[in-house]
mmCIF file of C-alpha atoms in Angstrom:
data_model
loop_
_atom_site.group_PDB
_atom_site.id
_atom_site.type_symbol
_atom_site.label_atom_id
_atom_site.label_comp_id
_atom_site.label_asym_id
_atom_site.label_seq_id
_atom_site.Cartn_x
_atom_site.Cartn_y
_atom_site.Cartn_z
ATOM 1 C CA UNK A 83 0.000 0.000 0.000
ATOM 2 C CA UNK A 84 1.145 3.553 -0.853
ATOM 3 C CA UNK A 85 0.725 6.579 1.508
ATOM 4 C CA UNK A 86 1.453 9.767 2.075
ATOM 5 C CA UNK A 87 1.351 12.001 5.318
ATOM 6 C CA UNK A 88 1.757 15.974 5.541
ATOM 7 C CA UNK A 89 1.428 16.178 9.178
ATOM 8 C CA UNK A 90 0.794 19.644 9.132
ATOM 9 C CA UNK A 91 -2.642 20.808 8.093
ATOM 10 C CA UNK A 92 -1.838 24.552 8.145
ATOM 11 C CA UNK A 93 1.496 26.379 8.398
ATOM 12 C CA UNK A 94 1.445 30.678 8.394
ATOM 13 C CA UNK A 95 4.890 32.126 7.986
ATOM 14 C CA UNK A 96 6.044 35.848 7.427
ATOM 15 C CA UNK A 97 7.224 37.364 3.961
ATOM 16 C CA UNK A 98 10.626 37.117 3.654
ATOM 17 C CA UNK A 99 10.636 33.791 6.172
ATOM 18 C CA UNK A 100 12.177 30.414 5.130
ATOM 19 C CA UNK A 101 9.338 27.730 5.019
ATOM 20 C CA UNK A 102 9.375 23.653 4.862
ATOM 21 C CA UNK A 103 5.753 22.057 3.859
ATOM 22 C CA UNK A 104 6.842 18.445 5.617
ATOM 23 C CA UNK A 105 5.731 15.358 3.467
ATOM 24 C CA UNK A 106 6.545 11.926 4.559
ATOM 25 C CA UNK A 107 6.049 8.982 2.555
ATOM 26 C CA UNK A 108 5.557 4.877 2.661
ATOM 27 C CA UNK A 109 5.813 2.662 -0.432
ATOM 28 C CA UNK A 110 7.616 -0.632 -0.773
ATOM 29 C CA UNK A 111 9.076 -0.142 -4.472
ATOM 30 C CA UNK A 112 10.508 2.616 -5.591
ATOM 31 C CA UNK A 113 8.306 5.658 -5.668
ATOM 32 C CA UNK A 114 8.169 8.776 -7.632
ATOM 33 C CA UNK A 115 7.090 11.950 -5.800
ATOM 34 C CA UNK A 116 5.759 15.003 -6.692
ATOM 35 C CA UNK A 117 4.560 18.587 -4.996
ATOM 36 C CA UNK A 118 1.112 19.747 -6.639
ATOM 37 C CA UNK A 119 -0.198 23.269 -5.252
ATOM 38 C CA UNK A 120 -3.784 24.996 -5.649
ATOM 39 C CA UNK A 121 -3.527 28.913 -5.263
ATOM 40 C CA UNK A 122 -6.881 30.678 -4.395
ATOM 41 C CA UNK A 123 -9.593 29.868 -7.474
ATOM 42 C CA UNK A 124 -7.497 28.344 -9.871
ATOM 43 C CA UNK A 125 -6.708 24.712 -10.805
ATOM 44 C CA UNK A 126 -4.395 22.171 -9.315
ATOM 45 C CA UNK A 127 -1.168 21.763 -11.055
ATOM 46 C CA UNK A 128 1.981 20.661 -11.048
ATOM 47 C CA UNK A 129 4.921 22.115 -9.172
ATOM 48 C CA UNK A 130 7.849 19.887 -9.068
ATOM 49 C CA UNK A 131 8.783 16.047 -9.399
ATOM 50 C CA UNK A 132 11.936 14.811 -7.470
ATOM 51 C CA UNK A 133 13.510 13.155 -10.644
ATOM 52 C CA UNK A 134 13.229 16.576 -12.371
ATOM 53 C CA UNK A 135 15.784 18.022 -9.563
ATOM 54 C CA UNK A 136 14.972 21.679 -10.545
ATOM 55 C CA UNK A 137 13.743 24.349 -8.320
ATOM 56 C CA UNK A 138 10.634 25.820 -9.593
ATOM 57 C CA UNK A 139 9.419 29.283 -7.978
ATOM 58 C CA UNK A 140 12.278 29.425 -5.748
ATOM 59 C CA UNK A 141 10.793 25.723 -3.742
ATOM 60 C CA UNK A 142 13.083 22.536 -3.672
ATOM 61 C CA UNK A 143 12.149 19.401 -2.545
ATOM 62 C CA UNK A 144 14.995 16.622 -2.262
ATOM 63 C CA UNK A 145 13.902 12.782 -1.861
ATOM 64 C CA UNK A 146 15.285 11.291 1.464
ATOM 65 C CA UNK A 147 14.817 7.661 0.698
ATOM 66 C CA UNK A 148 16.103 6.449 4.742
ATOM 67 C CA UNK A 149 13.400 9.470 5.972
ATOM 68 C CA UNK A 150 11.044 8.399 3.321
ATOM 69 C CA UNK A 151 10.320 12.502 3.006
ATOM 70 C CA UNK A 152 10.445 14.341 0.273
ATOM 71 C CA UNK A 153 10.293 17.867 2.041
ATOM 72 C CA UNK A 154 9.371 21.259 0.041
ATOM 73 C CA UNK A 155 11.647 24.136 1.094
ATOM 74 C CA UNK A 156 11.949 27.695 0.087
ATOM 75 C CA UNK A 157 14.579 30.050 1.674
ATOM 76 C CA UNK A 158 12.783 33.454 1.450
ATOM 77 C CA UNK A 159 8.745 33.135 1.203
ATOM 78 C CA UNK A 160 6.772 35.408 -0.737
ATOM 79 C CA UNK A 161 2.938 36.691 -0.586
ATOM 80 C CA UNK A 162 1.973 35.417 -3.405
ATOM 81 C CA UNK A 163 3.135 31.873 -2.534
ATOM 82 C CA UNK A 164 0.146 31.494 -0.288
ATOM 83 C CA UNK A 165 -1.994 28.167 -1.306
ATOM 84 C CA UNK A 166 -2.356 24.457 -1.070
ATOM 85 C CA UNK A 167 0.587 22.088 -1.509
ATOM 86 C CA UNK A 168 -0.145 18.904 -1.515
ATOM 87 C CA UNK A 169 2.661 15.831 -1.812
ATOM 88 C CA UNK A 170 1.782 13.297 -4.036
ATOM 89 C CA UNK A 171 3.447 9.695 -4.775
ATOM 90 C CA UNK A 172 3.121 7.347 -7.866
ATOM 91 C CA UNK A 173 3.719 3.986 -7.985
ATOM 92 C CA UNK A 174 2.069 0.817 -8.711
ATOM 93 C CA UNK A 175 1.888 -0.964 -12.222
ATOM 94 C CA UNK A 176 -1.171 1.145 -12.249
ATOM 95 C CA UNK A 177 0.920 4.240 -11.609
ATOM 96 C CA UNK A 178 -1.749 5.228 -9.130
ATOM 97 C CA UNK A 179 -0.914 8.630 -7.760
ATOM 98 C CA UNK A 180 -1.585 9.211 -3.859
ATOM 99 C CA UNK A 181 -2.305 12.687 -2.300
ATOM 100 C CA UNK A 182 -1.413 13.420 1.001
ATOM 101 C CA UNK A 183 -4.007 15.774 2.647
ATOM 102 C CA UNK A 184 -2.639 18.755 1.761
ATOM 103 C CA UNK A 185 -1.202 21.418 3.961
ATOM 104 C CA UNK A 186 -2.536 25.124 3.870
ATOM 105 C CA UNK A 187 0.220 27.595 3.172
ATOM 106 C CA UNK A 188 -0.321 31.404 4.574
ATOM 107 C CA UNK A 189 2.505 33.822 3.601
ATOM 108 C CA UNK A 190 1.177 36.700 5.828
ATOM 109 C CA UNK A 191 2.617 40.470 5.184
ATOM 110 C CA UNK B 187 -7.665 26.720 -25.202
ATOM 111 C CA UNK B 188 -8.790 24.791 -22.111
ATOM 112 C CA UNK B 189 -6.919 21.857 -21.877
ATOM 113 C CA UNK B 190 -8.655 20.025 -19.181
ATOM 114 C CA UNK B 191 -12.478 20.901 -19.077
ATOM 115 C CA UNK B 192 -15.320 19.675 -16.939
ATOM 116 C CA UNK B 193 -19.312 20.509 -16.841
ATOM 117 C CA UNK B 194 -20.675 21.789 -14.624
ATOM 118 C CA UNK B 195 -18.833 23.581 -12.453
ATOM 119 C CA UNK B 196 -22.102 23.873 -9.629
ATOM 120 C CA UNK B 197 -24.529 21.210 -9.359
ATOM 121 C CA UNK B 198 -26.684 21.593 -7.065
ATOM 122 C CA UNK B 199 -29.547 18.648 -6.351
ATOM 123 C CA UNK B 200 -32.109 16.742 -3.927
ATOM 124 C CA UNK B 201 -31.177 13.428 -2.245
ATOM 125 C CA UNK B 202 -32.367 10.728 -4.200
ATOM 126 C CA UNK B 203 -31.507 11.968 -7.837
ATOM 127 C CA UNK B 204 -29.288 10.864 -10.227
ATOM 128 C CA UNK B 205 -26.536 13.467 -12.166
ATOM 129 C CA UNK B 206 -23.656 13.450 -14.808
ATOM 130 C CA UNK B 207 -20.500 15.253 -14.698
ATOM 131 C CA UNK B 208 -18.698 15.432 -18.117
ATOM 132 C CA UNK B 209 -14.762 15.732 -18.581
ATOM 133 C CA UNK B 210 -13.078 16.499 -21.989
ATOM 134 C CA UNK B 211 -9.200 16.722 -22.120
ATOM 135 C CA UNK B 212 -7.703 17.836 -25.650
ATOM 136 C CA UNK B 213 -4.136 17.141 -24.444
ATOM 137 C CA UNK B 214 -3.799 14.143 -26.683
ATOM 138 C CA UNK B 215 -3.401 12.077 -23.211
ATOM 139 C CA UNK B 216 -4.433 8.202 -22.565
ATOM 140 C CA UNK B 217 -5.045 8.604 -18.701
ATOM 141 C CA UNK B 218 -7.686 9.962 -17.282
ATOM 142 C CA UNK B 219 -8.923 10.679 -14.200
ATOM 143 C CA UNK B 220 -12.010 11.916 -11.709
ATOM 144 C CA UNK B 221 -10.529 12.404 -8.227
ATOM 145 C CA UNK B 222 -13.088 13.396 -4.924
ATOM 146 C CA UNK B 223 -12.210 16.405 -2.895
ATOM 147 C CA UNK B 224 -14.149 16.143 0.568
ATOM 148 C CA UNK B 225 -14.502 19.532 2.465
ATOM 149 C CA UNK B 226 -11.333 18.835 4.659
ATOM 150 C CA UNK B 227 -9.516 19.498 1.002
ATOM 151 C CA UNK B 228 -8.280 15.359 0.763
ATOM 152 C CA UNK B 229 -8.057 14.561 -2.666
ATOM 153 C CA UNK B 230 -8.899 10.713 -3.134
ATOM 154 C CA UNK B 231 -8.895 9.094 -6.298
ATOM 155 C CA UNK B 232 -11.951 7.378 -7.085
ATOM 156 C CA UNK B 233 -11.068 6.154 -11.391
ATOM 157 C CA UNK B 234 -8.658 5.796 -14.148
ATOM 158 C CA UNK B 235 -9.428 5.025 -17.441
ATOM 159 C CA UNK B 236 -6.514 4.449 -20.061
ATOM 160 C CA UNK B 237 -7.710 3.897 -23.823
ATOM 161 C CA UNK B 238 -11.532 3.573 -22.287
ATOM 162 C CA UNK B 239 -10.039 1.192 -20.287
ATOM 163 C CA UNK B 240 -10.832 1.153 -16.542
ATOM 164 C CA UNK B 241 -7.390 0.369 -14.658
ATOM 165 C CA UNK B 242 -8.415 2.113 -11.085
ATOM 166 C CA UNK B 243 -11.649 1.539 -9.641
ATOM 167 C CA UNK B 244 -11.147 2.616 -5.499
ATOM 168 C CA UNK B 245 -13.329 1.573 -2.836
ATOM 169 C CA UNK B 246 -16.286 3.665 -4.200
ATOM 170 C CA UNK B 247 -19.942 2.968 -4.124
ATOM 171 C CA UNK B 248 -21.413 1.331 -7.221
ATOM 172 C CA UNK B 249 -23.813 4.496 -7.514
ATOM 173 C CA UNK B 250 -20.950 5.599 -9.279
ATOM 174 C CA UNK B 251 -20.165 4.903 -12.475
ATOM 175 C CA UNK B 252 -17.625 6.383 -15.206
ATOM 176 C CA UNK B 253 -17.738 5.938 -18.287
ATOM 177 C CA UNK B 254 -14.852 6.797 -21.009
ATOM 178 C CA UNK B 255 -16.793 7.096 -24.583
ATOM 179 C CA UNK B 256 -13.556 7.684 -25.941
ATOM 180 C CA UNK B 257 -9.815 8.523 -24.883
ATOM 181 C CA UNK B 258 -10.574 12.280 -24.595
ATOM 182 C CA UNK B 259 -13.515 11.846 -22.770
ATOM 183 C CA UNK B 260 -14.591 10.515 -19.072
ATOM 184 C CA UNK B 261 -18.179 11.150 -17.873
ATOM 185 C CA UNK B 262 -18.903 10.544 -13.878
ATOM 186 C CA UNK B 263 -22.785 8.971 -13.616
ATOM 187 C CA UNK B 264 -24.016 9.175 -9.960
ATOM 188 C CA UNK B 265 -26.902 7.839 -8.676
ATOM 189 C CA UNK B 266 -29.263 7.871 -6.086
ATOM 190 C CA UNK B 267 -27.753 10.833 -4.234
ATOM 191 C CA UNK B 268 -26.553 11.367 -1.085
ATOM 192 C CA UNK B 269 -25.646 13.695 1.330
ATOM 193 C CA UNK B 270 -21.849 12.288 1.749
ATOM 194 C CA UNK B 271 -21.348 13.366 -1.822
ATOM 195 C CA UNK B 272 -21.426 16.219 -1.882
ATOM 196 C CA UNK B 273 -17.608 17.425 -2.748
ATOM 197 C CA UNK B 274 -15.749 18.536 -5.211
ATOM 198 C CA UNK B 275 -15.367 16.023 -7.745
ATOM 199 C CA UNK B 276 -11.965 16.691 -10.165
ATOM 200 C CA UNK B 277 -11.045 15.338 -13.599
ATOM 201 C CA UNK B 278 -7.475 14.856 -14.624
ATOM 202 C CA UNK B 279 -5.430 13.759 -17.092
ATOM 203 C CA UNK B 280 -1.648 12.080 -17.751
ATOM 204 C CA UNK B 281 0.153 10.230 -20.322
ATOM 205 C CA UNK B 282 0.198 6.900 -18.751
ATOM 206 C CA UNK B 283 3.623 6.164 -16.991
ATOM 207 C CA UNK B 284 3.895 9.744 -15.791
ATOM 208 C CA UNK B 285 2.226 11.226 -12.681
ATOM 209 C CA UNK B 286 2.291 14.624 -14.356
ATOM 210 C CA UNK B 287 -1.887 15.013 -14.222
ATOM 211 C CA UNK B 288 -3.796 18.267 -15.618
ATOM 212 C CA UNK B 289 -6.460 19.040 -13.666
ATOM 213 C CA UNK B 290 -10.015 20.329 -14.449
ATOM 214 C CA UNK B 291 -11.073 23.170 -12.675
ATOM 215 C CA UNK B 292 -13.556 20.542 -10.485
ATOM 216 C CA UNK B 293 -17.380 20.515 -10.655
ATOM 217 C CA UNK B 294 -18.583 22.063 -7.071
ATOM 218 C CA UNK B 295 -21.579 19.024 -5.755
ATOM 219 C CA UNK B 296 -24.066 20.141 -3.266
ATOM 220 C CA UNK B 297 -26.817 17.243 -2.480
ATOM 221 C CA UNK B 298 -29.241 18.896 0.067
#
């Protein structure tokens, strides 16, 4: 069985503050993991895949296969950064992809 | 050009009745997708249909039933209503093999 656990359900930081969105994963195989985020009104889409290895609006996120995490960091938050991340992990012949329940980001002024 | 596009976006009904949600992708994909978000925001995936095929069918009630006319197309049939479903029900879409899924912008269910 595949799962994934964000054990934080909101997180508010300041502009300008470093944040972590902590995502934790269990899988027997070998999984691939993703970071999908929903701002305010608009769709949920893509923001980074570990085998990509590329920072994408300023957030990382590095795969810790012994922690099974795959944590998403950014050094200096931003306003506008303010939305829904949610972890994700595929894997499976089916290539199911699990959500974790999502953790509500608030970059506050 | 919307890439992943769902009808309707509201629905609102009665217990008891029966309603359609339509999905079109125009991606070119062979995956697709209708995910359930409850009103604690957990996405759970509920189908997956590759080439019409069905290759995920979760733990959902058989009052729901997709059906994939064609690759670019994946309908959501629910029936008899019930208060527990109403949600936000998302399509999606992928090449198979990838978990890169497009989203619809989700079709808002309120059964009162």
């Amino acid at each position: 069985a595949q799962r994934v656990t964000q054990p934080e359900k909101l997180l508010s930081v300041f502009k300008g503050a470093p944040v972590e969105l902590k995502c934790n994963y269990s899988y027997s195989g070998s999984p691939e993991l993703f970071w999908y985020v929903q701002y305010s009104r608009q769709r949920l889409q893509l923001l980074l895949r570990h085998i990509s290895r590329e920072s994408i609006k300023g957030f990382t996120a590095d795969l810790n296969k012994g922690e099974t995490s795959f944590h998403l960091k950014k050094p200096f938050a931003q306003e506008e950064d303010s939305a829904m991340y949610y972890c994700a992990l595929s894997g499976g012949s089916n290539y199911k992809l699990t959500f974790g329940k999502g953790t509500l980001l608030t970059v506050n002024p | 050009d919307t890439a992943v596009s769902q009808t309707p976006k509201y629905l609102v009904t009665q217990m008891g009745n029966d309603k359609s949600i339509k999905c079109e992708q125009n991606l070119g994909h062979d995956t697709m997708y209708w995910y359930k978000q409850d009103s604690k925001k957990f996405l759970k995936i509920m189908f997956s249909y590759n080439n019409k095929e069905l290759i995920i069918n979760e733990t959902v009630p058989n009052r729901f039933s997709p059906k994939s006319p064609d690759k670019a197309h994946l309908n959501l049939h629910i029936n008899s209503l019930e208060l527990g479903d109403s949600a936000v029900y998302f399509c999606a879409s992928s090449q198979r093999y990838t978990g890169e899924l497009f989203f619809g912008e989700g079709s808002r269910l309120t059964v009162l």
